[in-house]
PDB file of C-alpha atoms in Angstrom:
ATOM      1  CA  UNK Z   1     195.541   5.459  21.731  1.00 94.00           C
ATOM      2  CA  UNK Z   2     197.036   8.099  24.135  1.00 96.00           C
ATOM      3  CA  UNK Z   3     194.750   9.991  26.133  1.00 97.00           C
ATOM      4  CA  UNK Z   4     195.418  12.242  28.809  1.00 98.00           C
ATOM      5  CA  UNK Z   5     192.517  13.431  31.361  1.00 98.00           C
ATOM      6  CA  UNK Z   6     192.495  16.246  34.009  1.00 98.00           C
ATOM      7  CA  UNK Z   7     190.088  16.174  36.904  1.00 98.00           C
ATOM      8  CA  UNK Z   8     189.540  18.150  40.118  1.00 97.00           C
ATOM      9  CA  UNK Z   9     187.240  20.907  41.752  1.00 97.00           C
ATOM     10  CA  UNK Z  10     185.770  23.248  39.520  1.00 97.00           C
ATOM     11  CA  UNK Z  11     185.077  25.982  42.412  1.00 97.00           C
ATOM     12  CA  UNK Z  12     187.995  27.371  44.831  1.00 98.00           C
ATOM     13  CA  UNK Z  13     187.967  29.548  47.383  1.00 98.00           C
ATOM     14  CA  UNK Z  14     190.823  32.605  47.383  1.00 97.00           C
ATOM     15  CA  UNK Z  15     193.956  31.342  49.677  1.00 97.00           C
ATOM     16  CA  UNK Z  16     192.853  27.960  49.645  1.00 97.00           C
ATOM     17  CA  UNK Z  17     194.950  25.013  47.863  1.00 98.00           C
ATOM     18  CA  UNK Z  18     194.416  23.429  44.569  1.00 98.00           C
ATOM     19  CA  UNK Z  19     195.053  19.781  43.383  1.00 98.00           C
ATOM     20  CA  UNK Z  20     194.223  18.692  39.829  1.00 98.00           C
ATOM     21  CA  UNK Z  21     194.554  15.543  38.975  1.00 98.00           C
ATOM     22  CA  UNK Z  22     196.366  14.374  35.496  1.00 98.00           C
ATOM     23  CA  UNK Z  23     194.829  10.384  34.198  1.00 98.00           C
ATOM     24  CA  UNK Z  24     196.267   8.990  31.137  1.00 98.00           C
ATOM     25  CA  UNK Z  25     196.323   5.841  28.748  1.00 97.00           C
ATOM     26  CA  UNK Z  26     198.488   4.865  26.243  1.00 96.00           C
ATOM     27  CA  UNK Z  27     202.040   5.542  27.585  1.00 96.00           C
ATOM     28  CA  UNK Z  28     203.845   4.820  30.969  1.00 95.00           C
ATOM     29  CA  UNK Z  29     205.492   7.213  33.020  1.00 95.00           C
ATOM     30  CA  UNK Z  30     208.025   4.423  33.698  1.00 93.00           C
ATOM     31  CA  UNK Z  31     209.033   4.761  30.215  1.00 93.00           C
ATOM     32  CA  UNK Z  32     212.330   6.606  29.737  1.00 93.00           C
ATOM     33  CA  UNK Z  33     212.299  10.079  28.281  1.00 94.00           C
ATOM     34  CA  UNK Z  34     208.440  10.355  29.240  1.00 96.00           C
ATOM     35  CA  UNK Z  35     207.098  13.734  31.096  1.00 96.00           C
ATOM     36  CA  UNK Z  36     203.724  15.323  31.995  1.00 98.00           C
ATOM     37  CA  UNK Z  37     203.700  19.094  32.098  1.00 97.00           C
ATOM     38  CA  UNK Z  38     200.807  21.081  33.260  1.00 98.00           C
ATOM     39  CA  UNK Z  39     199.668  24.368  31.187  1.00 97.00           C
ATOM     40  CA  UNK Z  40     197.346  26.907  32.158  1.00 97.00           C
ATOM     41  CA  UNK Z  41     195.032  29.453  30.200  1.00 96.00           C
ATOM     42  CA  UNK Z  42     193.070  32.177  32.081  1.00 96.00           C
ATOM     43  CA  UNK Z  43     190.149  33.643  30.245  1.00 94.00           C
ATOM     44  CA  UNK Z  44     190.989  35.820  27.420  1.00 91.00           C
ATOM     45  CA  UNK Z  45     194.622  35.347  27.936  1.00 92.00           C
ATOM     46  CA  UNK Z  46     197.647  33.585  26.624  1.00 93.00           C
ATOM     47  CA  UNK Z  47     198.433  29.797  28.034  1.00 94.00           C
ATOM     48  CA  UNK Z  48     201.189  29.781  30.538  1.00 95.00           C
ATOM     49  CA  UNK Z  49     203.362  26.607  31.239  1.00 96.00           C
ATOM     50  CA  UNK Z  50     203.494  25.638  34.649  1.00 97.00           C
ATOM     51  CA  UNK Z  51     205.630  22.376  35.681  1.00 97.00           C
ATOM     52  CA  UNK Z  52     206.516  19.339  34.255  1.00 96.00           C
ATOM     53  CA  UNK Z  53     207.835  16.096  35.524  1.00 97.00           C
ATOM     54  CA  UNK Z  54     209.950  13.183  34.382  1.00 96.00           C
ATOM     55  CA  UNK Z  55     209.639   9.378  34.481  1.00 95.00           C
ATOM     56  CA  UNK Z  56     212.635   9.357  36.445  1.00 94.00           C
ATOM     57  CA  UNK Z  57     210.875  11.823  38.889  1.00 94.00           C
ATOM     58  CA  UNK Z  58     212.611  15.351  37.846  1.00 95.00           C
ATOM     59  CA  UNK Z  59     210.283  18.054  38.592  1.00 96.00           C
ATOM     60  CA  UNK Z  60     210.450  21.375  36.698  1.00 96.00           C
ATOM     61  CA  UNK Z  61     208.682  24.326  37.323  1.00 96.00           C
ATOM     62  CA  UNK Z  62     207.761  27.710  36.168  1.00 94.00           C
ATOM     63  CA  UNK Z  63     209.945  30.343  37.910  1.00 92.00           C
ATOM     64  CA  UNK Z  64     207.252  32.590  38.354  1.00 93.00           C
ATOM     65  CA  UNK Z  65     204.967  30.076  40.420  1.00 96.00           C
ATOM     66  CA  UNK Z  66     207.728  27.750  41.740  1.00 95.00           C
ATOM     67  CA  UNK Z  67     207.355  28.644  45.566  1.00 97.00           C
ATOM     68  CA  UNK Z  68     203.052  27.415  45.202  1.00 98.00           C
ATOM     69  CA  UNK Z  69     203.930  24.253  42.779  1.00 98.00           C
ATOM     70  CA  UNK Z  70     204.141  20.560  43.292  1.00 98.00           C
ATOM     71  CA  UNK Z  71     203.944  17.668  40.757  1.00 98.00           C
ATOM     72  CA  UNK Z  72     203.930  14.326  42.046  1.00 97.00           C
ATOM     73  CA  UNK Z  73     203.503  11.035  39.800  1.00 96.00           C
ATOM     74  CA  UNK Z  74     201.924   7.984  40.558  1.00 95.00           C
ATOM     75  CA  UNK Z  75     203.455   5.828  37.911  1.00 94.00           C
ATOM     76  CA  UNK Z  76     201.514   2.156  38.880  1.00 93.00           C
ATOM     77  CA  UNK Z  77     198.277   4.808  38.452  1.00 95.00           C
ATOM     78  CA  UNK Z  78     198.891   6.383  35.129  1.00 96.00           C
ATOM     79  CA  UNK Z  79     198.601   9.724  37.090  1.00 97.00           C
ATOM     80  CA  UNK Z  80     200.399  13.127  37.555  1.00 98.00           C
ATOM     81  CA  UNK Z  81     199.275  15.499  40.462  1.00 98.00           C
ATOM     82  CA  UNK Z  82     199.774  19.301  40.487  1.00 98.00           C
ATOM     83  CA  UNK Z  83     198.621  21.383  43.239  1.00 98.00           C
ATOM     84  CA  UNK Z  84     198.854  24.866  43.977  1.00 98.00           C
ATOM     85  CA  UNK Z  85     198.555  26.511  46.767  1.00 98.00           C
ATOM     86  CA  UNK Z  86     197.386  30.064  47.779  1.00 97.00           C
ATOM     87  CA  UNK Z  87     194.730  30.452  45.176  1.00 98.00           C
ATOM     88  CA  UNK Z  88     193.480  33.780  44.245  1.00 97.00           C
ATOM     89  CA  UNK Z  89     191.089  34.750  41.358  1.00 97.00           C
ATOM     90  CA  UNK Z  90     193.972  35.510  39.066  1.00 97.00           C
ATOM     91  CA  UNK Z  91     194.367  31.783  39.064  1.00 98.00           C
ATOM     92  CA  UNK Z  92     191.258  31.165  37.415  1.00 98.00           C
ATOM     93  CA  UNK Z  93     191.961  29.780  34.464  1.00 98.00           C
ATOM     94  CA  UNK Z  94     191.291  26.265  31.855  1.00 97.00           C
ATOM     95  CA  UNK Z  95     194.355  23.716  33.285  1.00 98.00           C
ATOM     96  CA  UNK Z  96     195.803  21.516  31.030  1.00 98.00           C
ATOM     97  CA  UNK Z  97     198.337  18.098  30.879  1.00 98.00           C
ATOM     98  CA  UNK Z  98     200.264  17.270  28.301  1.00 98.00           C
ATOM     99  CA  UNK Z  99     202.786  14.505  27.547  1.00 97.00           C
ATOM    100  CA  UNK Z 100     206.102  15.509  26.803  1.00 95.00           C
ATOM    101  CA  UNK Z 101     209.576  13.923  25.440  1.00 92.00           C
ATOM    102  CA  UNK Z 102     213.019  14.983  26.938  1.00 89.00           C
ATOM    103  CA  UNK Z 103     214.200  16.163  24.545  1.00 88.00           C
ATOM    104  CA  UNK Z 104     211.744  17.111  22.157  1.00 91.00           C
ATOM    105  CA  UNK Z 105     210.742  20.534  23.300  1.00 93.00           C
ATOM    106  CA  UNK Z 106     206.846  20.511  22.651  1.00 96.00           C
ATOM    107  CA  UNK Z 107     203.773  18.469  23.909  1.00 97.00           C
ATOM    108  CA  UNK Z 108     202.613  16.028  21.657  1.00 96.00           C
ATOM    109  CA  UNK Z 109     199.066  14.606  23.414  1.00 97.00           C
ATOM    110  CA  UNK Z 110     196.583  17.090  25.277  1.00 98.00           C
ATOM    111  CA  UNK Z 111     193.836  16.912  27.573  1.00 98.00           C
ATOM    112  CA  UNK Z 112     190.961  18.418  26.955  1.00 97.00           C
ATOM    113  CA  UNK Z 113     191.029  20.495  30.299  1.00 97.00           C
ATOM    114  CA  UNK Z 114     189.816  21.577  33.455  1.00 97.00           C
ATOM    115  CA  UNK Z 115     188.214  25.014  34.370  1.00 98.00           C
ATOM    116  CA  UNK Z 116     188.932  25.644  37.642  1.00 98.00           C
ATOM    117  CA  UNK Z 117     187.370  29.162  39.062  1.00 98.00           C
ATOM    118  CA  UNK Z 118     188.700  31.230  42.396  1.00 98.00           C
ATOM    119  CA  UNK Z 119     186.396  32.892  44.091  1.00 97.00           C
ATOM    120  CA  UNK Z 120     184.440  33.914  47.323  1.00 95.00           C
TER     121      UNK Z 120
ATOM    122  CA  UNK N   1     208.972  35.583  30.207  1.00 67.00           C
ATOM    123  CA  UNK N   2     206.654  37.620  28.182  1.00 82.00           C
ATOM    124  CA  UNK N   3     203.679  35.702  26.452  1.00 90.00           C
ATOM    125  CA  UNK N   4     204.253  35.126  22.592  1.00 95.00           C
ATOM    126  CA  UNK N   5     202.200  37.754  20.434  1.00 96.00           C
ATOM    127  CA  UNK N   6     199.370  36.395  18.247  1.00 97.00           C
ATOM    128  CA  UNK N   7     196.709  38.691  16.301  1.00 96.00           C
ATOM    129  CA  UNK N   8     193.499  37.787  18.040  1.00 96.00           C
ATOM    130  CA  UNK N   9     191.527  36.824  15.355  1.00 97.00           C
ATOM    131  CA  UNK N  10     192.010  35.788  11.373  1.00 97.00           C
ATOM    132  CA  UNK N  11     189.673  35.042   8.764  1.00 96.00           C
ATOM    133  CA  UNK N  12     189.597  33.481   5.197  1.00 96.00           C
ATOM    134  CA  UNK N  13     186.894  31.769   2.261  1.00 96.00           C
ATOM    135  CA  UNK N  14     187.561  28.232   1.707  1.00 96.00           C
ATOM    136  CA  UNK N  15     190.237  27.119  -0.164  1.00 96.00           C
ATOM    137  CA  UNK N  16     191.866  30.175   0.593  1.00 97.00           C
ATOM    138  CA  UNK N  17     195.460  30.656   1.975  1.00 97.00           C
ATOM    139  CA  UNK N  18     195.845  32.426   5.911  1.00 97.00           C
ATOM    140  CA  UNK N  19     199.096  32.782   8.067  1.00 98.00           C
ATOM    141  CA  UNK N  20     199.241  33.487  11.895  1.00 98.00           C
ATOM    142  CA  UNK N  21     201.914  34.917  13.316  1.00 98.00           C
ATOM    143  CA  UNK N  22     203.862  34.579  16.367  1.00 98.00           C
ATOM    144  CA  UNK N  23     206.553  36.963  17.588  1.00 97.00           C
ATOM    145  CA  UNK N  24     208.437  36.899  20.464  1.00 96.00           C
ATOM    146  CA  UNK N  25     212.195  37.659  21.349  1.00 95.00           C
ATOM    147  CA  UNK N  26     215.901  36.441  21.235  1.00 95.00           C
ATOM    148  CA  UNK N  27     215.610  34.836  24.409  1.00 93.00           C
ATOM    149  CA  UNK N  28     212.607  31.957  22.913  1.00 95.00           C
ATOM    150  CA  UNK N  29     211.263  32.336  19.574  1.00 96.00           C
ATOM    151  CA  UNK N  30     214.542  34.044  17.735  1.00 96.00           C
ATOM    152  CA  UNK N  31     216.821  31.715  20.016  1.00 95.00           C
ATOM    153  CA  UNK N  32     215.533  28.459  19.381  1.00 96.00           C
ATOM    154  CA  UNK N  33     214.460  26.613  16.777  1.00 97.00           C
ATOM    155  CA  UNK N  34     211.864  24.701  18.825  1.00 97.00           C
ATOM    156  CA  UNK N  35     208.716  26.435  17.849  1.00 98.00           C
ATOM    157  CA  UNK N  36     205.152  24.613  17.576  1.00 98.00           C
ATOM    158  CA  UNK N  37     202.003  25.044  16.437  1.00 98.00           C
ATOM    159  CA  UNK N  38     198.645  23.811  18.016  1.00 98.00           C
ATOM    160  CA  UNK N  39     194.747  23.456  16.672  1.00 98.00           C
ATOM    161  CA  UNK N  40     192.438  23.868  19.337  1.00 97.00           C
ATOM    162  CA  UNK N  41     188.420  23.372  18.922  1.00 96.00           C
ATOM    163  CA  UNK N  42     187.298  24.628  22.077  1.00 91.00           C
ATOM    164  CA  UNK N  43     185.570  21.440  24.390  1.00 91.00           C
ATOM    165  CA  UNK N  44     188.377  19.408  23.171  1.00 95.00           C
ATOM    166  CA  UNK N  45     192.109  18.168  23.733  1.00 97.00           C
ATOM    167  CA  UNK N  46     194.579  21.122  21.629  1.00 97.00           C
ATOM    168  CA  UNK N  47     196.357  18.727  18.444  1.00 97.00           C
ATOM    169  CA  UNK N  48     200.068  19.134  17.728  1.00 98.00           C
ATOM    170  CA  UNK N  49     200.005  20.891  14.279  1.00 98.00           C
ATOM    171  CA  UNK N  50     204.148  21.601  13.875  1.00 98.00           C
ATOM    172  CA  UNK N  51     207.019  21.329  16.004  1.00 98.00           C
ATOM    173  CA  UNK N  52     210.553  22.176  15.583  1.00 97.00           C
ATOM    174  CA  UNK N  53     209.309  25.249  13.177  1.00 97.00           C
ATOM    175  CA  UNK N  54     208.008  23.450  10.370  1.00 97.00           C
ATOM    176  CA  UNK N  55     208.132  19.701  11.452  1.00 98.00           C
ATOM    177  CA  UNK N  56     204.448  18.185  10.603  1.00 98.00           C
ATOM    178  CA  UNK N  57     203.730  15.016  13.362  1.00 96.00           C
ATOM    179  CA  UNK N  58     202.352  11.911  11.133  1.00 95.00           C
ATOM    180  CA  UNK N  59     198.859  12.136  10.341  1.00 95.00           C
ATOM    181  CA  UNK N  60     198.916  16.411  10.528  1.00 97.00           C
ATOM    182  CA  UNK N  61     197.685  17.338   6.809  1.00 96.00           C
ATOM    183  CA  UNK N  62     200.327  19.279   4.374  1.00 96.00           C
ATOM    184  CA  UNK N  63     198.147  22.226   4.037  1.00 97.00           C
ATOM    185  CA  UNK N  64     199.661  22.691   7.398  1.00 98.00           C
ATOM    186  CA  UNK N  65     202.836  24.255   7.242  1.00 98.00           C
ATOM    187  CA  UNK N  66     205.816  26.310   9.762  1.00 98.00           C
ATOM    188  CA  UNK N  67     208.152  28.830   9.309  1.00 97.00           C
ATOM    189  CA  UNK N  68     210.510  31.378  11.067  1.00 98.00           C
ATOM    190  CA  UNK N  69     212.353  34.314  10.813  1.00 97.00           C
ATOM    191  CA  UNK N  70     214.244  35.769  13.381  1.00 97.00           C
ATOM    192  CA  UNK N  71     211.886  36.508  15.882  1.00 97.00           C
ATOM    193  CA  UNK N  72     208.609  35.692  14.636  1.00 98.00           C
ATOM    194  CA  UNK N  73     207.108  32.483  13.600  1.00 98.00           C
ATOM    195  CA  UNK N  74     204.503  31.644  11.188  1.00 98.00           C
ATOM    196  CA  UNK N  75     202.114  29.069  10.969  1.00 98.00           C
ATOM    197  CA  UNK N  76     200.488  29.232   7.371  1.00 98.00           C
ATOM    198  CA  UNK N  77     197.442  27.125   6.409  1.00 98.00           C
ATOM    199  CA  UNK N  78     196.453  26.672   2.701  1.00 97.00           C
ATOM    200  CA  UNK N  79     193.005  25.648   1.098  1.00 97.00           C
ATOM    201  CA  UNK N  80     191.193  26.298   3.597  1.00 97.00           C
ATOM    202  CA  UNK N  81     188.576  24.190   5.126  1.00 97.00           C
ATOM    203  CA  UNK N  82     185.581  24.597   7.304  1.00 96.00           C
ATOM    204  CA  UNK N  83     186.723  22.421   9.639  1.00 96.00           C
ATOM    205  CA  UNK N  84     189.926  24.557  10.227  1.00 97.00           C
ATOM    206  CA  UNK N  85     187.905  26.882  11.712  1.00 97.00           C
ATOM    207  CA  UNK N  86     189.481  26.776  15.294  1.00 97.00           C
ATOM    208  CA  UNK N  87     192.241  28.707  17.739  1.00 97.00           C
ATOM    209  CA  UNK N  88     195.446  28.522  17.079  1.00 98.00           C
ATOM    210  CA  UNK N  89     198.575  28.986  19.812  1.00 97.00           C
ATOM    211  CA  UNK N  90     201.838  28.320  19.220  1.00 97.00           C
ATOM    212  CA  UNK N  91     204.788  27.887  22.073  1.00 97.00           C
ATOM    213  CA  UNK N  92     208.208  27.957  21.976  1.00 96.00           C
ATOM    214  CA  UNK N  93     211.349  26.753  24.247  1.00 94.00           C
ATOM    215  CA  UNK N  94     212.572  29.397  26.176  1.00 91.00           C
ATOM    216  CA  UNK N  95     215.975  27.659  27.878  1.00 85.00           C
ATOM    217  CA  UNK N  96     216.473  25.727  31.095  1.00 84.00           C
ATOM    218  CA  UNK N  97     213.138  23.704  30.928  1.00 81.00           C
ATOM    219  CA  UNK N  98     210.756  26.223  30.427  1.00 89.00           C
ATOM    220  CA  UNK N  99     208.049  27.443  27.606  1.00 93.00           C
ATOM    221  CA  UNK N 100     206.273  30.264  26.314  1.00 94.00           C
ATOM    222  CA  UNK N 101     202.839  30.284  24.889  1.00 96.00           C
ATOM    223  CA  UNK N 102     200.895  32.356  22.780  1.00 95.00           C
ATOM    224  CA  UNK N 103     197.741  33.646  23.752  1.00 93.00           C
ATOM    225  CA  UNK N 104     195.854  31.819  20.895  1.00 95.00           C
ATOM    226  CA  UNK N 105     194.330  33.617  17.165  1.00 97.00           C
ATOM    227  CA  UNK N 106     190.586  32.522  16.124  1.00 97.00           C
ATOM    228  CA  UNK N 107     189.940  31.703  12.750  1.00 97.00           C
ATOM    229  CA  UNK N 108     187.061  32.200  11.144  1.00 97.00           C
ATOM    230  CA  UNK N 109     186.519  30.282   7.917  1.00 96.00           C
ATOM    231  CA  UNK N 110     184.037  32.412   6.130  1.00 92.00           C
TER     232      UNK N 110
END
């Protein structure tokens, strides 16, 4: 059974940096052709993709957000980390990982998400 | 990259046929043919409906089913159910490792 997990703090502060963290079961990052992305959805609004990253350690981001993005892996963990830095309450928004296949072009297992909310 | 255009909201009666759209432009939707579908109760982990356009992953029912033309997509769901009553996004490849999204139609299953 694949299951993917995010976690992190529900509450940030504008200009401060965010770190979700991505726990899954039921696949290896170590397997070839394996990626977690990260997806976002503010309230109300459409779902933006935001980086991805490969078993063999590629990293992929959104153009837009590039310059606040990292995604690390922790492959003997079963976990992906994204952070973001520079917050502000435009970032609030439900964050999401999902496991991907090079060369599939679409997620195939979800988390159920994390809300994460900027504010003062 | 411009979000993908969904109508916000949908309804049907059981066992009734509805189709979402999804339109965006040459450059994802009308350039690829790597469009997918998602079911998402809220509280819980969005489910791969169709990929590639009309592709159904094992285990997705028949009644869901894909489509495209130029540069809008269509997810259509037939005999309706209660328990289809959920969001729906869809998402396509937009080139060089990167993806638009919808932003998501409700249905309501009357």
């Amino acid at each position: 059974q694949i299951t993917l997990k995010e976690s992190g703090p529900t509450l940030v502060r504008p200009t401060q940096t965010l770190t979700l963290t991505c726990s899954f079961s039921g696949f290896s990052l170590s397997t070839g052709g394996v990626g977690v992305g990260w997806i976002r959805q503010p309230p109300g609004e459409a779902l933006e993709w935001l980086a991805l990253i490969y078993w063999d350690g590629d990293e992929r981001y959104s153009p837009s957000l590039s310059s606040r993005l990292t995604i690390t892996r922790d492959t003997s963990k079963n976990r992906v980390v994204l952070t973001m830095t520079h917050m502000d309450p435009v970032d609030t928004a439900s964050y999401y990982c999902a496991r991907y296949w090079q060369g599939r072009y679409y997620f195939d297992y979800w988390g159920q998400g994390t809300l994460v909310t900027v504010s003062s | 990259q411009s979000a993908l255009t969904q109508p916000a909201s949908v309804s049907g009666s059981p066992g009734q046929s509805i189709t979402i759209a999804c339109t965006g432009t040459s450059s994802d939707v009308g350039g690829y043919d790597y469009v997918s579908w998602y079911q998402h109760h809220p509280g819980t982990a969005p489910k791969l409906l169709i990929y590639d356009v009309n592709k159904r992953p094992s285990g997705v029912s028949n009644r869901f089913s894909g489509s495209k033309s130029g540069n809008t997509a269509s997810l259509t769901i037939s005999g309706l159910q209660s328990d289809d009553e959920a969001d729906y996004f869809c998402s396509s490849y937009s080139g060089t490792t990167t993806w638009v999204f919808g932003g998501g139609t409700k249905l309501t299953v009357l």
